[in-house]
Structures are given as C-alpha cells and as structure tokens.
Tab-separated table of C-alpha atoms and ligand atoms in Angstrom:
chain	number	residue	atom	x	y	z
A	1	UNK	CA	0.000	0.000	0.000
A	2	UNK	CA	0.958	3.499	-0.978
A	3	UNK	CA	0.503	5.204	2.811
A	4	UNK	CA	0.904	8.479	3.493
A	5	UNK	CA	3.556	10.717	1.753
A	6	UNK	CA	4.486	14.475	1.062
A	7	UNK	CA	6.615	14.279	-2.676
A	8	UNK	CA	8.731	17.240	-3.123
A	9	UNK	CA	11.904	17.555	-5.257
A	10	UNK	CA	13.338	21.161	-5.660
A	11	UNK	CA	15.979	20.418	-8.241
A	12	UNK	CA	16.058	22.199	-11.570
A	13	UNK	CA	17.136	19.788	-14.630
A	14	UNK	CA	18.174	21.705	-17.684
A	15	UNK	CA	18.390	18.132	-20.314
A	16	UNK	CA	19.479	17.872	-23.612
A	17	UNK	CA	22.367	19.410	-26.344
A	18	UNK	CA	22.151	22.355	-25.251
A	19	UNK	CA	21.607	22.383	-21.942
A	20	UNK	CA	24.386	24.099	-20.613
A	21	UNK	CA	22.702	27.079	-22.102
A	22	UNK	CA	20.618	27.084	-18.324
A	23	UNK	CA	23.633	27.993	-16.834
A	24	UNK	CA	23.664	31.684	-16.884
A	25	UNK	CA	20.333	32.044	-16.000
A	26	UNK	CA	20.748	30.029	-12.971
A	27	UNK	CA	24.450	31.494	-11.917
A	28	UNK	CA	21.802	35.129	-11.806
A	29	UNK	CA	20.476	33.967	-8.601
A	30	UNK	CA	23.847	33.940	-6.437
A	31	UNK	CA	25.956	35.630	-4.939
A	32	UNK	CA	29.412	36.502	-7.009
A	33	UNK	CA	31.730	33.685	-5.284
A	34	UNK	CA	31.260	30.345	-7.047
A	35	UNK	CA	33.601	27.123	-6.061
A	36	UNK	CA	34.325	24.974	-9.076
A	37	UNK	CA	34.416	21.396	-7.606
A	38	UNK	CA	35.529	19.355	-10.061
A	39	UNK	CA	37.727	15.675	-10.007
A	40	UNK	CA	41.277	14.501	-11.240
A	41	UNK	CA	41.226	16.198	-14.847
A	42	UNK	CA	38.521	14.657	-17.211
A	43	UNK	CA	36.867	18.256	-18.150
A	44	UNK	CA	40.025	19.472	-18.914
A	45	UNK	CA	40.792	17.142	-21.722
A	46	UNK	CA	37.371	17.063	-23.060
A	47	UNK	CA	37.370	20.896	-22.774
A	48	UNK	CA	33.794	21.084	-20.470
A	49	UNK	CA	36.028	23.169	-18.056
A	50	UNK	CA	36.577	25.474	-20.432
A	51	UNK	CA	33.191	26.009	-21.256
A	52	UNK	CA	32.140	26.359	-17.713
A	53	UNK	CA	34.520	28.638	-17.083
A	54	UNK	CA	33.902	31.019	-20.228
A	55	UNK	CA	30.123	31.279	-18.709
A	56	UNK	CA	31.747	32.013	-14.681
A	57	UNK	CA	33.444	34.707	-16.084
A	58	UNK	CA	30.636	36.154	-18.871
A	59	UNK	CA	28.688	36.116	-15.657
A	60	UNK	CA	31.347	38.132	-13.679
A	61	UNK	CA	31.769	35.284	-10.784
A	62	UNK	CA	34.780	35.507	-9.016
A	63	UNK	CA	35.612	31.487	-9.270
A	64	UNK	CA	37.175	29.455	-6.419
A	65	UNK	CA	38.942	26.497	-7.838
A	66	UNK	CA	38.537	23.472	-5.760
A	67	UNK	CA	40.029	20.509	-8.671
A	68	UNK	CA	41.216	17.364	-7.751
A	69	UNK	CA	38.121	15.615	-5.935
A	70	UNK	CA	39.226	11.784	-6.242
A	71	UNK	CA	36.621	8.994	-7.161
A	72	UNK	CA	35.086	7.987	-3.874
A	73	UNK	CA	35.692	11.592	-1.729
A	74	UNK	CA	37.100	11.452	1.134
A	75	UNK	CA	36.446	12.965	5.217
A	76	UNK	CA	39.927	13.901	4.649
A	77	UNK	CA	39.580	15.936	1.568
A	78	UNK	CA	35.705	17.366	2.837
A	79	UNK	CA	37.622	19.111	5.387
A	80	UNK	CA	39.690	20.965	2.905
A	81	UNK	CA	37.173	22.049	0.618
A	82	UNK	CA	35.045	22.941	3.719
A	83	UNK	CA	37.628	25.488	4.879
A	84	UNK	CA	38.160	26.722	1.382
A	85	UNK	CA	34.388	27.404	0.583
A	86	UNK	CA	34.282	29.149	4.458
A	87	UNK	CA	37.575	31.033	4.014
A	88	UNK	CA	36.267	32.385	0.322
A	89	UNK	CA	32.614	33.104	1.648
A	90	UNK	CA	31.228	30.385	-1.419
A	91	UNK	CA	27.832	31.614	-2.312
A	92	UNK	CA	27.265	28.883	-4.867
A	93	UNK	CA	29.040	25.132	-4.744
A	94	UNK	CA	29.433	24.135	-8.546
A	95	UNK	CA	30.034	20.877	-9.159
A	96	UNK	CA	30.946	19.830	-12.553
A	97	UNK	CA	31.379	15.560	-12.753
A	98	UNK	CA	30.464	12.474	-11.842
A	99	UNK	CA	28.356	11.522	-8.538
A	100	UNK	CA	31.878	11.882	-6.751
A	101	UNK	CA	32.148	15.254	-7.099
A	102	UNK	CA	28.395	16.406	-6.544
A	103	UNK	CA	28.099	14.099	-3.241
A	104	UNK	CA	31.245	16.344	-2.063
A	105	UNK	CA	30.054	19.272	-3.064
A	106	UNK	CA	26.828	18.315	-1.235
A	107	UNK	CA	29.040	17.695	2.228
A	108	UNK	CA	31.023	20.494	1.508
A	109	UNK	CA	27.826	22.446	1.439
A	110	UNK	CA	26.351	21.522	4.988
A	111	UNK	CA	30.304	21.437	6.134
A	112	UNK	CA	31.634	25.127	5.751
A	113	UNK	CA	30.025	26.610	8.728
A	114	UNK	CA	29.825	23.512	11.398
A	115	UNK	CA	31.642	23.903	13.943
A	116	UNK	CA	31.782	19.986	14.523
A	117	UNK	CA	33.252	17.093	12.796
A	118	UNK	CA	31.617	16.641	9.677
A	119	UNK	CA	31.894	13.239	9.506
A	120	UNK	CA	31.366	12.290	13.050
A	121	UNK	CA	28.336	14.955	12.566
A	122	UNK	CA	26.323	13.020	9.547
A	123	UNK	CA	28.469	10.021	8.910
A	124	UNK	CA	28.428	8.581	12.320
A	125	UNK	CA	25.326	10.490	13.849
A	126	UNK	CA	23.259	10.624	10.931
A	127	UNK	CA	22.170	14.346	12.418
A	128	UNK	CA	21.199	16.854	10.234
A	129	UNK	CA	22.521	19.915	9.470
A	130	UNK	CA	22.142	22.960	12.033
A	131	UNK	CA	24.181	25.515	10.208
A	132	UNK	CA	23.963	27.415	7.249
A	133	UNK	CA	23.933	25.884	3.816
A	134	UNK	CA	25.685	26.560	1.124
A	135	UNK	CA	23.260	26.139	-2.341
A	136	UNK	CA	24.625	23.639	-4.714
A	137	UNK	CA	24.662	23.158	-8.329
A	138	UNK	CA	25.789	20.442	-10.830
A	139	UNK	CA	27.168	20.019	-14.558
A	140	UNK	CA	27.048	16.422	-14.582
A	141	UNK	CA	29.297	14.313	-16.655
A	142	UNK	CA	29.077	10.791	-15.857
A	143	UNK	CA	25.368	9.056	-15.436
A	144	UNK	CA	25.011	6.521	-12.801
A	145	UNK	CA	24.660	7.786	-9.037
A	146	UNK	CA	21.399	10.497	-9.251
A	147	UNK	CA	23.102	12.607	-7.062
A	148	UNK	CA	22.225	15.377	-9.581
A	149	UNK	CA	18.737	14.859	-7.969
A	150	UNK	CA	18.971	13.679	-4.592
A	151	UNK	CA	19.998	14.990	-1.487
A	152	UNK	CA	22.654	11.377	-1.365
A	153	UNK	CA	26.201	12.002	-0.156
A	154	UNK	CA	28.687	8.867	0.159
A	155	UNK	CA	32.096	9.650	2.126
A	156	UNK	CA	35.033	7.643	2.499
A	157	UNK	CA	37.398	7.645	5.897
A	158	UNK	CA	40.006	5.566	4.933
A	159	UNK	CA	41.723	5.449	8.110
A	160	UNK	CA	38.796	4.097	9.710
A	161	UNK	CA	37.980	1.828	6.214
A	162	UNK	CA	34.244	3.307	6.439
A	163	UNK	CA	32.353	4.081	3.255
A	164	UNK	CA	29.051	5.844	4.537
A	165	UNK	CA	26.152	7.852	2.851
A	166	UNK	CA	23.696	10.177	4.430
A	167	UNK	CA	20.861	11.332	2.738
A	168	UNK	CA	20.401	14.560	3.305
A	169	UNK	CA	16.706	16.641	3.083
A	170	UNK	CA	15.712	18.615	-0.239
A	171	UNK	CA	17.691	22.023	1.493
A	172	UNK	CA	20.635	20.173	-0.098
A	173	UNK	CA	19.626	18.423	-2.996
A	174	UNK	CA	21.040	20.474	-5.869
A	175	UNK	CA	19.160	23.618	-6.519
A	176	UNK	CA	19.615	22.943	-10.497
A	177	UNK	CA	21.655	20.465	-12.615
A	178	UNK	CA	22.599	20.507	-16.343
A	179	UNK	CA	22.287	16.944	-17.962
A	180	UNK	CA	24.036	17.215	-21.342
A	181	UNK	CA	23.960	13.315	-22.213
A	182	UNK	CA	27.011	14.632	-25.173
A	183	UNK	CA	29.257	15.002	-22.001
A	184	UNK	CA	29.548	11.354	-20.924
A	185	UNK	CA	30.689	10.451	-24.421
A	186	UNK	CA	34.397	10.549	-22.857
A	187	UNK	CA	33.525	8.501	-20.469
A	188	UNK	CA	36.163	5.051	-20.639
A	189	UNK	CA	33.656	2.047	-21.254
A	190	UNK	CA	34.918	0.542	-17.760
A	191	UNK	CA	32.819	3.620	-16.000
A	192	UNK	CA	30.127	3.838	-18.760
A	193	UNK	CA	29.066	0.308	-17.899
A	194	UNK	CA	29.907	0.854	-14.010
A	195	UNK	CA	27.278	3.440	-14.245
A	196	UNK	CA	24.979	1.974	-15.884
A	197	UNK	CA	24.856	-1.146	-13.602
A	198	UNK	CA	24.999	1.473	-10.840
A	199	UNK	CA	21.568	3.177	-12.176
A	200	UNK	CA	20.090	-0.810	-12.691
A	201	UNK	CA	21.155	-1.002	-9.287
A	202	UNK	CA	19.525	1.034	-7.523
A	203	UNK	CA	16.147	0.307	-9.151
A	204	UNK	CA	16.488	-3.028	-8.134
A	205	UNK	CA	17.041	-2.053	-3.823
A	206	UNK	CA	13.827	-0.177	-4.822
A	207	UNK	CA	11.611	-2.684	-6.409
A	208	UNK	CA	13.285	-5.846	-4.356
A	209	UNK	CA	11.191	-5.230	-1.220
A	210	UNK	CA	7.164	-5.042	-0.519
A	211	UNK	CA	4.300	-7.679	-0.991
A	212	UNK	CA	2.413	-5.406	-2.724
A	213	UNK	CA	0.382	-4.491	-5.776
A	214	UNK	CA	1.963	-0.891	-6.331
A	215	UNK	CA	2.973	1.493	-8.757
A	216	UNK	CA	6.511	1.787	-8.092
A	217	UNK	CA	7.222	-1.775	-8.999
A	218	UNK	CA	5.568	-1.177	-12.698
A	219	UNK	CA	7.732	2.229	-13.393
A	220	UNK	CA	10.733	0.355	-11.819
A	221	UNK	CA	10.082	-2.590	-14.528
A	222	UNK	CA	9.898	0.114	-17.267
A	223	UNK	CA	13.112	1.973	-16.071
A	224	UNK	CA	14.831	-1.988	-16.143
A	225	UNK	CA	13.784	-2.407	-19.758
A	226	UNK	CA	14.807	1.169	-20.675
A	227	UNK	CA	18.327	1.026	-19.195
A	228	UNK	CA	18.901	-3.138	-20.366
A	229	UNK	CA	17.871	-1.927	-24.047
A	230	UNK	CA	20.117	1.389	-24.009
A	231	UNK	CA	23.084	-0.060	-22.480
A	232	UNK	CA	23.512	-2.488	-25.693
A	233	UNK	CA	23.390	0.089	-27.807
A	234	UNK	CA	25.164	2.303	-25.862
A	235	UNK	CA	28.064	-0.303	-25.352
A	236	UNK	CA	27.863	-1.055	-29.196
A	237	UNK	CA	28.040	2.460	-30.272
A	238	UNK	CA	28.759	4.863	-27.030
A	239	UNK	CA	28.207	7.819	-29.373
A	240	UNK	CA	24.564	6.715	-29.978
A	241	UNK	CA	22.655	9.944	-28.913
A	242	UNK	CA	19.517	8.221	-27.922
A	243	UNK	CA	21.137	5.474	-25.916
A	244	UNK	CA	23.240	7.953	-23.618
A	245	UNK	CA	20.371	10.405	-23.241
A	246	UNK	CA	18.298	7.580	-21.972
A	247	UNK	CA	20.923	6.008	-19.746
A	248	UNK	CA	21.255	9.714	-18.090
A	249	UNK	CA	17.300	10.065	-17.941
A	250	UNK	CA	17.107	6.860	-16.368
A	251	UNK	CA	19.445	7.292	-14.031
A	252	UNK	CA	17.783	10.605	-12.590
A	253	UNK	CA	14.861	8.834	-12.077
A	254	UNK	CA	16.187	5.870	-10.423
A	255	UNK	CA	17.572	7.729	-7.799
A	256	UNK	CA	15.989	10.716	-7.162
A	257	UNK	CA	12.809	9.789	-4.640
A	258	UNK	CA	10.020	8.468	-7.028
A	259	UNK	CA	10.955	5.295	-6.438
A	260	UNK	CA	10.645	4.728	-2.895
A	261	UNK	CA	7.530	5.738	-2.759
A	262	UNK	CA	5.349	3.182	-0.848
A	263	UNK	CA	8.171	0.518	-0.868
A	264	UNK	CA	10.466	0.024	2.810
A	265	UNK	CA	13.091	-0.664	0.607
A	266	UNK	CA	16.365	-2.980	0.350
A	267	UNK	CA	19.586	-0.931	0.012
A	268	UNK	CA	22.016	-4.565	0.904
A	269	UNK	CA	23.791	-4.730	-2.089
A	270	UNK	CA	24.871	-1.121	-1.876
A	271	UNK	CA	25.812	-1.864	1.804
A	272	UNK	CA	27.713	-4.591	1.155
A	273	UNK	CA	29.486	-2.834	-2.246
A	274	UNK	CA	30.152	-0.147	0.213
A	275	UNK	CA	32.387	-2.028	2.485
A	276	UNK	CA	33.970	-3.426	-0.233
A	277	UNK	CA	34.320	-0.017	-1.635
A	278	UNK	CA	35.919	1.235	2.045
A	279	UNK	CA	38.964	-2.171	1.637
A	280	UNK	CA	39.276	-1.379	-2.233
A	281	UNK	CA	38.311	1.566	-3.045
A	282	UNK	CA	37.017	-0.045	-6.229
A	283	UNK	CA	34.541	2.091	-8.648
A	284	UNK	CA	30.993	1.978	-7.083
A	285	UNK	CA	29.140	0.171	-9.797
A	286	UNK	CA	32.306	-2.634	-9.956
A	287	UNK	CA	31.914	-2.785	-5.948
A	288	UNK	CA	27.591	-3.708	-6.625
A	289	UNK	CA	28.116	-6.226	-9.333
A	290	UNK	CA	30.549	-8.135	-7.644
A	291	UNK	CA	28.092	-8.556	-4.791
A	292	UNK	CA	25.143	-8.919	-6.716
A	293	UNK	CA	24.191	-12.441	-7.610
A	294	UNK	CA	25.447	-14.181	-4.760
A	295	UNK	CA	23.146	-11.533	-2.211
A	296	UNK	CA	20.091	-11.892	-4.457
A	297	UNK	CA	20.459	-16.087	-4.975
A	298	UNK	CA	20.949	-15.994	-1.203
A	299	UNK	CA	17.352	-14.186	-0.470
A	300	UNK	CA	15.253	-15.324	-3.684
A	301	UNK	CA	13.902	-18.088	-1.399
A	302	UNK	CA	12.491	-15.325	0.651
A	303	UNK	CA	10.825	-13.131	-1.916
A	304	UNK	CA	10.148	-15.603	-4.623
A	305	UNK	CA	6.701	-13.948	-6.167
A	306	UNK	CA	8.880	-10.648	-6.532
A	307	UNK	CA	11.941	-12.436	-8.126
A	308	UNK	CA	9.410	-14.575	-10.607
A	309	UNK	CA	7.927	-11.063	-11.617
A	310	UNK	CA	11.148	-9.505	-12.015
A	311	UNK	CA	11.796	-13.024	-14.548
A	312	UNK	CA	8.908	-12.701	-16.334
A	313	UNK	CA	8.365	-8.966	-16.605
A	314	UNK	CA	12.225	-8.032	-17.370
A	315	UNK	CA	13.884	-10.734	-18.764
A	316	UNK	CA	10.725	-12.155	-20.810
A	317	UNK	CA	11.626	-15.571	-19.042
A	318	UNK	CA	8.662	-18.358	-19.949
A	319	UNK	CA	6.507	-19.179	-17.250
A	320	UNK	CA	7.023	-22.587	-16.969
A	321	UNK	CA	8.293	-24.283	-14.155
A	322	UNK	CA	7.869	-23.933	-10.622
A	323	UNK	CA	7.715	-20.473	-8.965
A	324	UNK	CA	11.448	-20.723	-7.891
A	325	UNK	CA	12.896	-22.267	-11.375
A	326	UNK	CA	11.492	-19.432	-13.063
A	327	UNK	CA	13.116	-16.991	-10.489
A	328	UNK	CA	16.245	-18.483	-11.061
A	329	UNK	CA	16.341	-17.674	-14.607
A	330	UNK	CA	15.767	-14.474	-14.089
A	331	UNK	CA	18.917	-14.357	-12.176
A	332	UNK	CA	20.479	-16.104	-14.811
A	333	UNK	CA	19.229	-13.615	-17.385
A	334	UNK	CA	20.529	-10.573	-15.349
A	335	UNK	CA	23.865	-12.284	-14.788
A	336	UNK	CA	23.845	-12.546	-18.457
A	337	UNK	CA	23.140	-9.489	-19.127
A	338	UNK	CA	25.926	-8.339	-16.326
A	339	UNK	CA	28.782	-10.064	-18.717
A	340	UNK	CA	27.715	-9.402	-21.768
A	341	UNK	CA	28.228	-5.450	-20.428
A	342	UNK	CA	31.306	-6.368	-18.982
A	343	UNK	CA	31.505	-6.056	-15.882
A	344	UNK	CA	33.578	-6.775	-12.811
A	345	UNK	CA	31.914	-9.894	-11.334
A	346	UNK	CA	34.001	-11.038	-7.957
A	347	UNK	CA	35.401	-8.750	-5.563
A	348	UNK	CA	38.835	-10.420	-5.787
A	349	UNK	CA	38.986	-8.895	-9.390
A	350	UNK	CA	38.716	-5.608	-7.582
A	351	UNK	CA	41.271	-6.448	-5.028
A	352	UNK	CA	39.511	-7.546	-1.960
A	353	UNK	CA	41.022	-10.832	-0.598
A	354	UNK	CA	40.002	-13.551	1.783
A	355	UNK	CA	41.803	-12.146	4.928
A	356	UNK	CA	39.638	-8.876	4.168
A	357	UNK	CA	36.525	-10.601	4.618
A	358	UNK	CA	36.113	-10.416	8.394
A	359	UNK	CA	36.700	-6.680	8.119
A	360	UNK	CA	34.375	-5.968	4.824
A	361	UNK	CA	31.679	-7.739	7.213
A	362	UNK	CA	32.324	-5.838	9.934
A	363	UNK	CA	32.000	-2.762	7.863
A	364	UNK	CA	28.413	-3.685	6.185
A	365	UNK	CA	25.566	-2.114	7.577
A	366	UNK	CA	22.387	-4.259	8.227
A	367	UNK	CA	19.548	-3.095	6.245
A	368	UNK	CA	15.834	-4.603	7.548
A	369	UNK	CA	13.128	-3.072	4.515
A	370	UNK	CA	14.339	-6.426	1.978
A	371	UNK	CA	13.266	-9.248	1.826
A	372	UNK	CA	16.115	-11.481	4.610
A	373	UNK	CA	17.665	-9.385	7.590
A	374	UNK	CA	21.265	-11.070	6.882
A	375	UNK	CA	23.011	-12.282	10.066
A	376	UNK	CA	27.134	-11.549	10.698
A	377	UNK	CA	27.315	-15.676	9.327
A	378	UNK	CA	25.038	-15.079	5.839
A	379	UNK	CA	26.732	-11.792	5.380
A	380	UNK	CA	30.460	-13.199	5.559
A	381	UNK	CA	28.974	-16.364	3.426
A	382	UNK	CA	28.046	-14.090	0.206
A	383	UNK	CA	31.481	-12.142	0.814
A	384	UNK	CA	33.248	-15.387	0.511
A	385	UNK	CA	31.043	-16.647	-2.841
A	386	UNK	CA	31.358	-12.823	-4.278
A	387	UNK	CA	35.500	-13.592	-4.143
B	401	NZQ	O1	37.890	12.649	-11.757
B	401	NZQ	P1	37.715	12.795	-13.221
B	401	NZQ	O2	38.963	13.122	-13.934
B	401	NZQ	O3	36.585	13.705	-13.574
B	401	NZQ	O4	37.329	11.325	-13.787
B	401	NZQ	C1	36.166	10.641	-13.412
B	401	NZQ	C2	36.456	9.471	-12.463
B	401	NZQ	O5	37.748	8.981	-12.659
B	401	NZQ	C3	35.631	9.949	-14.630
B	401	NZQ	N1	34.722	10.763	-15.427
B	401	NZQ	C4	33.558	11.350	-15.042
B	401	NZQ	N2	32.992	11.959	-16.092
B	401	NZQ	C5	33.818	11.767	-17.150
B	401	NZQ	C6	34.921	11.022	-16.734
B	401	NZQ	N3	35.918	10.665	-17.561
B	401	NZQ	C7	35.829	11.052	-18.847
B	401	NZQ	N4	34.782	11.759	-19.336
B	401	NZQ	C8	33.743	12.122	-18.523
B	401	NZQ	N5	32.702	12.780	-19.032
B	401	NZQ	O6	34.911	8.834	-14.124
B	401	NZQ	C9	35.515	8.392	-12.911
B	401	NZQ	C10	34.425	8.090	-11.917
B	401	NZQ	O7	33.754	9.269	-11.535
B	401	NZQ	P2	32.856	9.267	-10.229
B	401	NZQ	O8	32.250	10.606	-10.063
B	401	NZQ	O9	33.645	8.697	-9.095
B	401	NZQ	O10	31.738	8.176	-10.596
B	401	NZQ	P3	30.241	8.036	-10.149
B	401	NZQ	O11	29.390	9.017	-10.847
B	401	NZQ	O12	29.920	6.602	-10.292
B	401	NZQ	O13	30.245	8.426	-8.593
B	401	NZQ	C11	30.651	7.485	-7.626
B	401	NZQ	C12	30.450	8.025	-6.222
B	401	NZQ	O14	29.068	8.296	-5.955
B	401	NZQ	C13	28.631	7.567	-4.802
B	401	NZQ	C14	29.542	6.357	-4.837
B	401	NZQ	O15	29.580	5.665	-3.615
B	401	NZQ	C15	30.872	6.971	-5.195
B	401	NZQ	O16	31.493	7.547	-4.077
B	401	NZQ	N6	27.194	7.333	-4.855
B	401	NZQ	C16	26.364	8.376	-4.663
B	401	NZQ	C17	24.995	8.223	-4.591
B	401	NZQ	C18	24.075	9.344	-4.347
B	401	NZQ	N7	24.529	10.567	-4.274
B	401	NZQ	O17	22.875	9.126	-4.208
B	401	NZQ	C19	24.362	6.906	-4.700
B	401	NZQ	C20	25.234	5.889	-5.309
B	401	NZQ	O18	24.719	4.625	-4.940
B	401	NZQ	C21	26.680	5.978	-4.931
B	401	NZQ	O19	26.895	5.352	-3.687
B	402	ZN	ZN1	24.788	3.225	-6.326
C-alpha cells in the first residue's frame, strides 16, 4: 500500500544538447563567489572546463577552484574544501562531474560553517545539518549515481575503512543540474558500464522489497527495460545519442525519490558494495556487481513472487516451471546481461582478498526493509562466494 507521503523535489534539470545554455540564467540567482568542484582532470581534456569557465566569467563570478576531488571523496579531503568554501565566503558550490564530485560538493555544502566534525556529525550520527547551507549546483558528466537529484552524499574515511552515505533533506539536494547526455561520451567504457549497472542497481534495492500491488514496482520494470535496451546500444556504439540520453534520464529517475515511494526498501547490495568499496576503493558500480548475484540467490527463497515477476516482466523468461525455477532464470538472465556489459563480477577482481573478509563484514551495515535481515554468518557467506 501506498501510505501516506508528502513528494517534493526542488531540483532544476536543464536536459538535452544544449543544456548548458541554463547555466547563466541560474548562476543570476547567487551571490558573485562560485567554487568549481571538479575531479582529477577529465573536463580538462574534453574541454567542459573550459566552457564552464567562459560562462563564470561572462557572468562576472569571481571562481574558487577546488580541482582534484578523487573517485570515492574522502572525510579527509571534505575538510579541505570545507575550509576553502568558508575562508572564500562560497555563495554557490558548482560541481561539474560524476556523482563523486556532486556528493562532495553536497558535504562540503552543509560542512563550511559547522563547527563539529563533519563526519562524526552526519556520517556517524546521521544528524542533520544545524548551520547554514551553502546552495549547490551540478554540470554532470558521468550518469550513474542520481546525485544530480537527490539529497545522497557517500564519504570515504580511509583510516577508519568506512564508506558511509547520508541522505540529506531537499535544502541540499542540488538547486539545479545541467544533464548534457554529449558530455559522458568521454567517459572510458569501464565507467560507462559501471554506471549503468549502478543506475540498474539502484532500481532493483527499490523494487526488491514489498508484498504489494503498487505502482513503483511497474515504473521500476519500465526503467529496467529502458536502461537493459540502451546499455547495448550504448556499449555497441557509445556515441549513440539516444542510448546515452536515456541512460542519463534513467538514471535521474532511479535515484531521485520516485521510487521509494510506498516501498520500505532494500539498500544490501549497496551496503555490502560499500564495504567493499571502504577495503578497495574499487569504482561503485564494480563494488555492486561483484556482490550482486550471490546476495540476491541468497534471499530469492524469501521473496520468490517478486523475483518470478522480475523473470517474467524483465527478462521475458517463460513461465514454466515452478515459482522458484522461473526466479532463477531471471537471475540467470541478469547475470547474463551483467557479462555481456562487462563487468567486474568477484570482488577479488577488484582487489579484496580472503583475509579482508572479516573486516568488509564488519563494515556492512544491516539493512531490515528487503526481503532477509542477513546475520554476521550469511553476510560473511556471500562475501566469501562474491570472491
Ligand atoms: O575525476 P575525473 O577526472 O573527472 O574522472 C572521473 C572518475 O575517474 C571519470 N569521469 C567522469 N565523467 C567523465 C569522466 N571521464 C571522462 N569523461 C567524462 N565525461 O569517471 C571516474 C568516476 O567518476 P565518479 O564521479 O567517481 O563516478 P560516479 O558518478 O559513479 O560516482 C561514484 C560516487 O558516488 C557515490 C559512490 O559511492 C561513489 O562515491 N554514490 C552516490 C549516490 C548518491 N549521491 O545518491 C548513490 C550511489 O549509490 C553511490 O553510492
Ligand atoms: Zn549506487
């Protein structure tokens, strides 16, 4: 059942060619200080830096540079950027890449003026911000995450091996984000398909919970066909306009609160990639896949009807058999599906190794809206058949 809900998403999309065009207008509405966040050098060589920068100035922003955001941000490295965006009085956070850059941007933004440990403040506390907030904005250039649309922020302490996300409330979602699908044609294939497994992803954590006849589950099934029949053409021909504009469509959508809409929920397989993420610190999407089949074999016996749908509806699988045989061959389909992209399937491939296992464990949060509440023993077993 749907319940009760209040829906309310306050970011802007500008989408399409020339969508960068939305810029100006929206750089109007700040004040004249604008950090560039931005990550190790990809905008530079495909000259989206440049571009950004040309419409800064035309718009007569004073621009703080703050390049250099690594895949997977770091506590360490929020800290910097928060003093930078407090020490230049930031009136506008723009972040201009992949989900790495616009989930630090986002902690950056609820970072500058608290006067506690960030990451002790939302990554160990889950509290919410108490101080002012700087706005944010995004030029994305890699689809996968949705953080151009939700208020999701995943931070890495790597001296503590943590990998944690806090969702923060729609006062720090991105105020506006530019979705030109022609930037992610740099994109290597290893992160194209890492993204798009990441968007598949987290439809799946969506749809993979609930008993129920409800909406959600039908637009999820749509979004699954959407993304399965773009990525082959996208991985055929990653210049194919229509393929990469609906990979970046669908992965707004995926992620940006439709989708939980009446459902509690799963989230596992992003816990568990996490952790992974925290030893390795693999690319997201690698980190899922590698969990993937062995968590959802592991739990089909506990949500059957929803795997048999997810067969029949997705993968067109016949509907003979018994309940659990067809299931299975959806799984089969998706892991299908999963090679044919290319994509990393064990965690070993992405560096983790058995004396990790204990730790990666230790590090997985327990998530209770699927379908099993794993114990310390089933969590360590799918670690050990993910290596
Ligand atoms: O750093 P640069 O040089 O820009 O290179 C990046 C990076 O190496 C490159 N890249 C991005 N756009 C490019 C490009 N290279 C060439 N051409 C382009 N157009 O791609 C690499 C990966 O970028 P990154 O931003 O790390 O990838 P992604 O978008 O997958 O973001 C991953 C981060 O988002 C978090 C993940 O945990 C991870 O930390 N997530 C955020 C979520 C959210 N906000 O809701 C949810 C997700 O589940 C996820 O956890
Ligand atoms: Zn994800």
């Amino acid at each position: 059942m749907l319940g009760n809900f209040t829906y309310h998403n306050p970011t802007k999309l500008y989408f399409g060619k020339d969508a960068l065009e939305g810029l100006g207008e929206e750089l109007l509405k700040y004040g004249k200080n604008v950090q560039l966040i931005y990550g190790g050098g990809s905008i530079k060589e495909n000259g989206i830096y440049q571009e950004v920068l040309e419409i800064l100035l035309a718009c007569g922003k004073n621009v703080i540079e703050d390049g250099g955001v690594m895949p997977n941000p770091t506590s360490e490295r929020l800290k910097q950027g928060a003093a930078l965006a407090r020490k230049h009085k930031g009136d506008l956070l723009l972040a201009v890449g992949g989900g790495s850059v616009c989930d630090y941007a986002k902690a950056v933004s609820v970072s500058a003026y608290c006067d506690d440990d960030p990451w002790e403040k939302y990554y160990v506390r889950f509290e919410d911000p108490t101080c002012k907030i700087i706005p944010v904005g995004c030029v994305l250039t890699m689809a996968g995450t949705g953080s151009e649309m939700n208020g999701g922020s995943v931070i890495t302490n790597r001296e503590q091996k943590l990998k944690i996300g806090h969702v923060f409330g729609s006062d720090v979602m991105p105020k506006f984000s530019i979705l030109d699908p022609e930037f992610t044609y740099t994109l290597p294939e290893r992160q194209m398909v890492a993204g798009i497994y990441d968007i598949f992803n987290h439809i799946c954590e969506q749809y993979f919970s609930g008993e129920d006849d409800n909406v959600t589950d039908y637009l999820c099934e749509g979004l699954m066909k959407a993304v399965v029949s773009a990525s082959r053409k996208a991985k055929k021909d990653p210049r194919d306009y229509e393929a990469r504009s609906n990979i970046m469509w669908a992965a707004t959508w995926a992620l940006n609160t439709l989708l939980d809409k009446g459902k509690t929920t799963d989230w596992e397989v992003h816990m568990l990639g996490q952790a992974v993420g925290a030893y390795t610190d693999a690319t997201h999407g690698m980190t899922l896949a590698a969990v993937s089949l062995p968590y959802y074999r592991h739990i089909l016996p506990y949500g059957v009807k929803k795997f048999r749908r997810f067969a029949v509806e997705v993968w067109h699988v016949e509907e003979k058999g018994t309940d659990e045989e067809i299931a299975l061959k959806g799984l089969e389909a998706l892991e299908n599906w999963m090679k044919e992209l290319g994509l990393t399937m064990n965690i070993s491939d992405l560096g983790a190794t058995a004396d990790m296992i204990e730790g990666i464990a230790d590090a997985t949060r327990v998530m209770d809206g699927g379908y099993r509440v794993l114990s310390r023993d089933e969590i360590v077993k799918i670690l050990k058949e993910s290596l």
